[in-house]
Each structure stands twice: as C-alpha cells, then as structure tokens.
Coordinates of C-alpha atoms in Angstrom, one line a residue:
M611 CA -4.2 -16.1 -7.1
P612 CA -6.0 -13.1 -8.7
V613 CA -6.3 -10.2 -6.3
G614 CA -7.8 -7.2 -8.0
P615 CA -5.7 -6.5 -11.1
A616 CA -2.7 -8.3 -9.7
R617 CA -1.9 -12.0 -9.6
L618 CA -0.2 -13.1 -6.4
T619 CA 1.7 -16.3 -5.7
G620 CA 1.4 -18.4 -2.6
R621 CA 1.6 -21.9 -1.2
L622 CA -1.4 -23.3 0.6
V623 CA -1.2 -26.3 2.9
L624 CA -4.2 -27.7 4.7
P625 CA -3.5 -30.5 7.2
P626 CA -6.3 -33.1 7.7
G627 CA -8.8 -31.7 10.2
A628 CA -7.4 -28.2 10.2
G629 CA -9.7 -26.0 12.3
S630 CA -8.4 -22.7 11.0
L631 CA -6.0 -21.2 8.5
V632 CA -3.1 -18.7 8.9
V633 CA -1.9 -16.4 6.1
L634 CA 1.8 -15.7 6.4
A635 CA 2.3 -12.4 4.6
H636 CA 5.5 -11.2 3.0
G637 CA 6.0 -7.8 1.6
S638 CA 9.5 -6.6 2.7
G639 CA 12.0 -8.3 0.5
C640 CA 11.3 -11.8 1.8
S641 CA 9.4 -14.5 -0.1
R642 CA 7.6 -17.7 0.7
Y643 CA 10.8 -19.5 -0.2
S644 CA 12.8 -18.2 2.7
P645 CA 13.9 -20.7 5.3
R646 CA 12.5 -18.6 8.1
N647 CA 9.0 -18.4 6.6
R648 CA 8.9 -22.1 5.7
H649 CA 10.0 -22.9 9.3
L650 CA 7.1 -20.9 10.8
A651 CA 4.6 -22.4 8.4
A652 CA 5.8 -25.9 9.2
A653 CA 5.5 -25.2 12.9
L654 CA 1.9 -23.9 12.5
G655 CA 1.1 -27.0 10.4
R656 CA 2.3 -29.3 13.2
A657 CA -0.1 -27.5 15.5
G658 CA -2.9 -28.5 13.2
L659 CA -3.3 -25.1 11.4
G660 CA -3.6 -24.6 7.7
T661 CA -1.1 -22.1 6.2
L662 CA -0.9 -19.9 3.1
L663 CA 2.6 -18.5 2.4
L664 CA 1.7 -15.5 0.4
D665 CA 3.9 -13.0 -1.5
L666 CA 2.0 -9.7 -1.3
L667 CA 3.9 -8.1 -4.2
T668 CA 4.3 -9.3 -7.8
S669 CA 7.8 -9.9 -9.1
G670 CA 7.7 -6.6 -10.9
E671 CA 6.5 -4.6 -7.9
E672 CA 9.3 -6.1 -5.7
R673 CA 11.8 -4.0 -7.7
A674 CA 10.0 -0.8 -6.6
P675 CA 11.3 0.2 -3.2
D676 CA 8.2 2.3 -2.4
A677 CA 5.9 -0.7 -2.9
L678 CA 7.3 -2.3 0.3
F679 CA 5.8 0.6 2.3
D680 CA 2.5 0.9 0.5
I681 CA 0.5 -0.4 3.5
P682 CA -2.9 0.4 2.0
L683 CA -2.0 -1.7 -1.1
L684 CA -0.7 -4.6 1.0
A685 CA -3.6 -4.5 3.4
G686 CA -6.1 -4.4 0.6
R687 CA -4.6 -7.5 -1.0
L688 CA -4.6 -9.3 2.4
S689 CA -8.3 -8.4 2.9
E690 CA -9.2 -9.8 -0.5
T691 CA -7.2 -12.9 0.1
T692 CA -8.7 -13.4 3.6
R693 CA -12.3 -13.2 2.2
W694 CA -11.4 -15.6 -0.7
L695 CA -9.9 -18.2 1.7
A696 CA -12.9 -18.0 4.1
R697 CA -15.3 -18.5 1.2
E698 CA -13.4 -21.3 -0.4
T699 CA -12.3 -23.3 2.7
G700 CA -15.0 -22.3 5.2
L701 CA -12.3 -21.9 7.8
P702 CA -11.6 -19.0 10.1
V703 CA -8.5 -17.0 9.0
G704 CA -5.7 -15.5 11.0
L705 CA -2.9 -13.3 9.8
L706 CA 0.9 -13.3 10.5
G707 CA 3.2 -10.6 9.3
A708 CA 6.8 -9.6 9.6
G709 CA 8.7 -6.5 8.6
T710 CA 6.5 -4.0 6.8
S711 CA 3.8 -6.6 6.4
A712 CA 3.2 -6.4 10.2
G713 CA 1.5 -3.0 9.5
A714 CA -0.4 -4.5 6.6
V715 CA -1.9 -7.4 8.6
L716 CA -3.1 -5.0 11.3
E717 CA -4.6 -2.6 8.8
A718 CA -6.3 -5.5 7.1
A719 CA -7.6 -6.8 10.5
A720 CA -8.9 -3.3 11.3
G721 CA -11.2 -3.4 8.3
D722 CA -12.2 -7.1 8.5
G723 CA -14.0 -8.5 11.5
G724 CA -13.6 -12.0 10.1
V725 CA -9.9 -12.2 11.1
H726 CA -9.7 -14.3 14.2
A727 CA -6.2 -13.6 15.4
V728 CA -3.1 -11.6 14.4
V729 CA 0.7 -12.2 15.1
C730 CA 3.4 -9.7 14.3
C731 CA 6.9 -11.0 14.3
G732 CA 9.7 -8.5 14.7
G733 CA 7.9 -6.1 12.4
R734 CA 6.6 -2.6 12.0
P735 CA 3.0 -2.6 13.3
D736 CA 3.2 1.1 13.8
L737 CA 3.0 1.5 10.0
A738 CA -0.7 0.7 10.3
G739 CA -1.3 4.1 11.9
P740 CA -3.1 5.1 15.1
A741 CA -6.6 5.1 13.6
A742 CA -6.3 1.5 12.1
L743 CA -4.7 0.2 15.3
A744 CA -7.7 1.5 17.4
R745 CA -10.1 -0.4 15.1
V746 CA -8.4 -3.8 15.4
R747 CA -10.6 -6.3 17.2
A748 CA -8.7 -9.6 16.6
P749 CA -6.5 -10.7 19.5
T750 CA -3.0 -9.6 18.6
L751 CA 0.4 -10.9 19.6
F752 CA 3.6 -9.0 19.1
V753 CA 6.9 -11.0 19.1
V754 CA 10.1 -9.0 19.2
G755 CA 13.8 -9.8 19.9
A756 CA 15.1 -8.4 23.1
L757 CA 18.2 -7.0 21.4
D758 CA 16.1 -5.1 18.7
A759 CA 15.6 -2.0 20.8
R760 CA 14.2 0.3 18.1
V761 CA 11.6 -2.2 16.9
L762 CA 10.8 -3.2 20.5
G763 CA 9.9 0.5 21.1
L764 CA 7.8 0.7 18.0
N765 CA 5.9 -2.5 19.0
R766 CA 5.2 -1.1 22.4
L767 CA 3.9 2.1 20.9
A768 CA 1.6 0.1 18.6
A769 CA 0.4 -2.2 21.4
G770 CA -0.5 0.9 23.5
R771 CA -2.9 2.0 20.7
L772 CA -4.8 -1.3 20.5
R773 CA -8.2 -1.6 22.2
C774 CA -8.4 -5.3 21.8
E775 CA -6.8 -8.3 23.6
H776 CA -3.1 -8.2 23.0
R777 CA 0.3 -9.3 24.3
L778 CA 3.9 -8.3 23.7
A779 CA 6.3 -11.3 23.9
V780 CA 10.0 -10.5 24.0
V781 CA 12.4 -13.3 22.9
P782 CA 15.6 -13.1 25.1
G783 CA 18.9 -12.6 23.3
A784 CA 17.3 -12.3 19.9
T785 CA 17.7 -9.7 17.2
R786 CA 15.3 -8.6 14.4
L787 CA 15.5 -11.7 12.2
F788 CA 15.6 -14.2 15.1
T789 CA 18.7 -15.9 13.7
E790 CA 20.2 -16.8 17.1
P791 CA 20.1 -20.4 18.2
G792 CA 16.6 -21.3 19.5
A793 CA 15.1 -17.9 18.7
L794 CA 13.0 -18.8 15.7
E795 CA 11.8 -21.9 17.5
A796 CA 10.6 -19.7 20.3
V797 CA 8.8 -17.4 17.8
A798 CA 7.1 -20.5 16.2
R799 CA 5.9 -21.8 19.6
L800 CA 4.5 -18.4 20.5
A801 CA 2.7 -17.9 17.2
A802 CA 1.3 -21.5 17.1
G803 CA 0.1 -21.1 20.7
W804 CA -1.6 -17.8 20.0
F805 CA -3.5 -18.9 16.9
T806 CA -4.5 -22.2 18.6
A807 CA -5.7 -20.5 21.8
H808 CA -7.8 -18.0 19.8
R809 CA -9.2 -20.4 17.2
P810 CA -12.9 -20.0 17.1
R811 CA -14.8 -22.9 18.7
P812 CA -17.3 -24.8 16.5
A813 CA -20.8 -23.6 16.9
M814 CA -22.9 -25.8 19.2
V815 CA -25.6 -27.7 17.3

C-alpha cells in the first residue's frame, strides 16, 4: 500500500455485509503476523467488522529505534490509510492501536473527523500530546491490564484530556500484553463491542 514515499504492508479482510472497517495499527516492534493481533482481528471479523492489519513501519524503518516513537510519522500514515480505505470501500473507518501506536491512532483521529471510533489496548495514548487529545472527537475506549500500573496511570492521564465520549476499561489480573488466561478474549470483546456500538447508522432514505 503506497503511503507517501513509503510502501506499507497490510492484510485486509472484508466479511460479507461489513458495515465498517477497523485499522489495527502496529508500530512498536509487533507485526500483523503476531498471534495477538491476528486474534483481535478475527474477533472483530466475527462481529461483522472489516479489518486491516497494518504495519506502520517499513522493514528498514523497524530497525531504527527512534522510528517507533515518531508519532507524527505514524499518525500521518494512518490518516492517509484511513482516507484511502474510506474512498475505496465506502465504509466508515475506526482505529485500534497498541503500544506506541496508541498515541498515533489518537493523533490521527484528532486530525481526521472521518474516524468513527478509537480503541487503545494497553498502549501509550499520552504520546499523542495534550493538544491532539483535546481535538479528538471519535468515541474512544482505553483497555488496560489491572496489573500494569504505570500504563494504567498514563491512560487515565490521557482520558482526562479528552473532550469526547470515552471509557477506561480495566481487565482484572492482566498485564501489559494480556497474556493471562482469558485476558485477550476480554480485550477482543471490549473492542468489538465498542466499534459495533459506535458504528455509524446508514442514512435514512
């Protein structure tokens, strides 16, 4: 997928009758091939949502540690991807980010009124910065493991700076990567429920 001068790689799945599409963004050392990301995408697909598993960095950029925290770069690529998907599919687009890409999805949503919902899973939404967080208008869900005290605090800080509908969901007994039994399933249910509940309704004819 050409995004500016870069060529990004992703996996797009559109179930029959999908009413919206979710971009699962990866920019922090995790790719679309990881079992966790594929599990989340499959759960969203079962809920009737289209998914795009997207690597925000090229293979060359992944070797540069600073690129993982270049939030403006990641957010810009997400914004271009979101516009391309909306144009090509005609579907409303939501964003899901984990790790550093949580900040990127929020910065992208801050500059794009077409994003219909955002989910941040155990990530660093604070990296979007106070100004961007205040501009987000898409309903936003933060999902954090109860045992990940530092990230939980950062998510609470970010949530406090939002001026849109938002919710902080804490998964009991879970750490940052939700590797505990049942934790990832809980994340998947929460994300699917959020995107489904905030899916735009078809215009009345």
